[in-house]
Amino acid sequence: MSKWSEMITRFEHVTDKLGKGIDDGILTTVVALNVLGIHTTGSCEGHIEWGLPYPWIDIQPELEGKHQLYEYLKHFYQSNTIDFDRSLTFHGYRLRSQGSAFSSLFTESEKQRKLEAYQAEMNAFAAYLKTLIDA
């Protein structure tokens, strides 16, 4: 079994304090970060009805991990030009889209549209990270 398959299997069984597993829409990104040595502590794919209306991943407060994530983001955006609002960044120890900081100002329809855009950006970053693992 490959390292990737092992990690997918492992993280499919991880639960939080409430017994909930990692959301399917963020699982690939969580696994990719962990395989690459950036340890995560929490995540959500984003929800309109509850929680936060954008995907996010918390990482452990290790300076080396934050720097490694910074380098991956820097390389990812060297070849991916997108709307600044969608671009991923980390604030403190949370990876999220730039515009998510203003989600409380969005109308319901804007929240839905932006959630889909932010999820697409997180998935694009996951695909990029997976190419590094498969290389």
mmCIF file of C-alpha atoms in Angstrom:
data_model
loop_
_atom_site.group_PDB
_atom_site.id
_atom_site.type_symbol
_atom_site.label_atom_id
_atom_site.label_comp_id
_atom_site.label_asym_id
_atom_site.label_seq_id
_atom_site.Cartn_x
_atom_site.Cartn_y
_atom_site.Cartn_z
ATOM 1 C CA MET A 1 0.000 0.000 0.000
ATOM 2 C CA SER A 2 1.384 3.432 -0.919
ATOM 3 C CA LYS A 3 2.048 6.152 1.647
ATOM 4 C CA TRP A 4 -0.826 8.133 0.087
ATOM 5 C CA SER A 5 -3.288 5.226 0.429
ATOM 6 C CA GLU A 6 -2.168 4.593 4.003
ATOM 7 C CA MET A 7 -2.717 8.223 4.951
ATOM 8 C CA ILE A 8 -6.131 8.395 3.255
ATOM 9 C CA THR A 9 -7.205 5.289 5.180
ATOM 10 C CA ARG A 10 -5.809 6.698 8.426
ATOM 11 C CA PHE A 11 -7.472 10.096 8.077
ATOM 12 C CA GLU A 12 -10.817 8.626 6.980
ATOM 13 C CA HIS A 13 -11.043 7.281 10.536
ATOM 14 C CA VAL A 14 -9.965 10.427 12.409
ATOM 15 C CA THR A 15 -12.754 12.065 14.419
ATOM 16 C CA ASP A 16 -13.114 15.189 16.515
ATOM 17 C CA LYS A 17 -14.449 15.494 20.077
ATOM 18 C CA LEU A 18 -17.985 15.133 18.745
ATOM 19 C CA GLY A 19 -17.161 11.960 16.836
ATOM 20 C CA LYS A 20 -17.392 13.652 13.435
ATOM 21 C CA GLY A 21 -14.925 12.699 10.726
ATOM 22 C CA ILE A 22 -13.001 14.964 8.395
ATOM 23 C CA ASP A 23 -15.289 16.469 5.750
ATOM 24 C CA ASP A 24 -14.924 14.780 2.362
ATOM 25 C CA GLY A 25 -14.400 18.143 0.683
ATOM 26 C CA ILE A 26 -11.238 18.909 2.671
ATOM 27 C CA LEU A 27 -9.844 15.393 3.246
ATOM 28 C CA THR A 28 -7.443 15.394 0.282
ATOM 29 C CA THR A 29 -5.874 18.694 1.353
ATOM 30 C CA VAL A 30 -5.526 17.522 4.972
ATOM 31 C CA VAL A 31 -3.881 14.273 3.885
ATOM 32 C CA ALA A 32 -1.547 16.002 1.418
ATOM 33 C CA LEU A 33 -0.348 18.479 4.042
ATOM 34 C CA ASN A 34 0.296 15.705 6.561
ATOM 35 C CA VAL A 35 2.139 13.532 4.035
ATOM 36 C CA LEU A 36 4.347 16.542 3.278
ATOM 37 C CA GLY A 37 5.114 17.014 6.982
ATOM 38 C CA ILE A 38 2.714 19.847 7.794
ATOM 39 C CA HIS A 39 0.677 18.503 10.688
ATOM 40 C CA THR A 40 -2.946 19.576 10.894
ATOM 41 C CA THR A 41 -5.061 19.972 14.018
ATOM 42 C CA GLY A 42 -8.522 20.740 12.623
ATOM 43 C CA SER A 43 -10.390 21.405 9.407
ATOM 44 C CA CYS A 44 -13.733 22.037 7.748
ATOM 45 C CA GLU A 45 -14.875 22.109 4.119
ATOM 46 C CA GLY A 46 -17.112 25.099 4.909
ATOM 47 C CA HIS A 47 -20.878 25.172 5.389
ATOM 48 C CA ILE A 48 -23.581 27.765 4.841
ATOM 49 C CA GLU A 49 -26.025 26.374 7.428
ATOM 50 C CA TRP A 50 -23.571 26.098 10.336
ATOM 51 C CA GLY A 51 -19.955 26.710 11.194
ATOM 52 C CA LEU A 52 -17.944 28.918 8.868
ATOM 53 C CA PRO A 53 -18.908 29.565 5.225
ATOM 54 C CA TYR A 54 -15.433 28.791 3.901
ATOM 55 C CA PRO A 55 -12.977 25.883 4.014
ATOM 56 C CA TRP A 56 -10.164 26.062 6.526
ATOM 57 C CA ILE A 57 -7.362 23.934 7.934
ATOM 58 C CA ASP A 58 -5.535 24.554 11.196
ATOM 59 C CA ILE A 59 -1.895 23.530 11.382
ATOM 60 C CA GLN A 60 0.329 22.882 14.378
ATOM 61 C CA PRO A 61 2.152 25.969 15.636
ATOM 62 C CA GLU A 62 5.580 24.918 14.392
ATOM 63 C CA LEU A 63 7.512 27.657 12.615
ATOM 64 C CA GLU A 64 9.059 25.110 10.247
ATOM 65 C CA GLY A 65 5.634 23.833 9.200
ATOM 66 C CA LYS A 66 4.336 27.345 8.618
ATOM 67 C CA HIS A 67 7.405 28.161 6.537
ATOM 68 C CA GLN A 68 6.999 24.980 4.506
ATOM 69 C CA LEU A 69 3.334 25.853 3.873
ATOM 70 C CA TYR A 70 4.390 29.367 2.837
ATOM 71 C CA GLU A 71 6.831 27.892 0.301
ATOM 72 C CA TYR A 72 4.174 25.562 -1.139
ATOM 73 C CA LEU A 73 1.728 28.464 -1.481
ATOM 74 C CA LYS A 74 4.398 30.663 -3.068
ATOM 75 C CA HIS A 75 5.192 28.039 -5.708
ATOM 76 C CA PHE A 76 1.518 27.239 -6.278
ATOM 77 C CA TYR A 77 0.673 30.875 -7.000
ATOM 78 C CA GLN A 78 3.670 31.419 -9.261
ATOM 79 C CA SER A 79 1.820 29.411 -11.895
ATOM 80 C CA ASN A 80 -1.795 30.018 -10.814
ATOM 81 C CA THR A 81 -3.224 33.475 -11.266
ATOM 82 C CA ILE A 82 -6.610 33.858 -9.640
ATOM 83 C CA ASP A 83 -8.807 36.474 -8.009
ATOM 84 C CA PHE A 84 -7.102 37.767 -4.839
ATOM 85 C CA ASP A 85 -10.267 37.050 -2.840
ATOM 86 C CA ARG A 86 -9.852 33.309 -3.487
ATOM 87 C CA SER A 87 -6.110 33.084 -2.882
ATOM 88 C CA LEU A 88 -5.103 30.947 0.065
ATOM 89 C CA THR A 89 -3.185 32.386 2.967
ATOM 90 C CA PHE A 90 -2.682 31.529 6.573
ATOM 91 C CA HIS A 91 -3.692 33.751 9.429
ATOM 92 C CA GLY A 92 -2.121 32.608 12.657
ATOM 93 C CA TYR A 93 -2.279 28.860 12.218
ATOM 94 C CA ARG A 94 -5.296 28.691 9.887
ATOM 95 C CA LEU A 95 -5.110 28.147 6.125
ATOM 96 C CA ARG A 96 -8.046 29.840 4.380
ATOM 97 C CA SER A 97 -8.945 32.102 1.456
ATOM 98 C CA GLN A 98 -8.136 35.818 1.742
ATOM 99 C CA GLY A 99 -11.727 36.977 1.367
ATOM 100 C CA SER A 100 -13.043 34.648 4.059
ATOM 101 C CA ALA A 101 -12.136 37.267 6.673
ATOM 102 C CA PHE A 102 -15.129 39.277 5.452
ATOM 103 C CA SER A 103 -17.682 36.457 5.269
ATOM 104 C CA SER A 104 -19.918 38.077 7.901
ATOM 105 C CA LEU A 105 -20.473 40.956 5.451
ATOM 106 C CA PHE A 106 -21.683 38.710 2.599
ATOM 107 C CA THR A 107 -25.310 38.188 1.635
ATOM 108 C CA GLU A 108 -26.559 34.603 1.660
ATOM 109 C CA SER A 109 -26.175 34.316 -2.109
ATOM 110 C CA GLU A 110 -22.647 35.774 -1.916
ATOM 111 C CA LYS A 111 -21.779 33.295 0.841
ATOM 112 C CA GLN A 112 -22.896 30.392 -1.362
ATOM 113 C CA ARG A 113 -21.035 31.658 -4.423
ATOM 114 C CA LYS A 114 -17.867 32.408 -2.463
ATOM 115 C CA LEU A 115 -18.014 29.099 -0.589
ATOM 116 C CA GLU A 116 -17.959 27.270 -3.922
ATOM 117 C CA ALA A 117 -15.078 29.428 -5.185
ATOM 118 C CA TYR A 118 -13.090 28.982 -1.964
ATOM 119 C CA GLN A 119 -13.662 25.220 -2.019
ATOM 120 C CA ALA A 120 -12.475 25.069 -5.627
ATOM 121 C CA GLU A 121 -9.309 26.946 -4.677
ATOM 122 C CA MET A 122 -8.602 24.629 -1.737
ATOM 123 C CA ASN A 123 -9.102 21.627 -4.045
ATOM 124 C CA ALA A 124 -6.757 23.111 -6.659
ATOM 125 C CA PHE A 125 -4.112 23.535 -3.962
ATOM 126 C CA ALA A 126 -4.666 19.915 -2.869
ATOM 127 C CA ALA A 127 -4.143 18.749 -6.459
ATOM 128 C CA TYR A 128 -0.894 20.740 -6.607
ATOM 129 C CA LEU A 129 0.326 19.230 -3.322
ATOM 130 C CA LYS A 130 -0.524 15.745 -4.578
ATOM 131 C CA THR A 131 1.734 16.295 -7.623
ATOM 132 C CA LEU A 132 4.599 16.897 -5.190
ATOM 133 C CA ILE A 133 3.837 13.638 -3.415
ATOM 134 C CA ASP A 134 3.526 11.651 -6.646
ATOM 135 C CA ALA A 135 6.768 13.114 -8.067
#
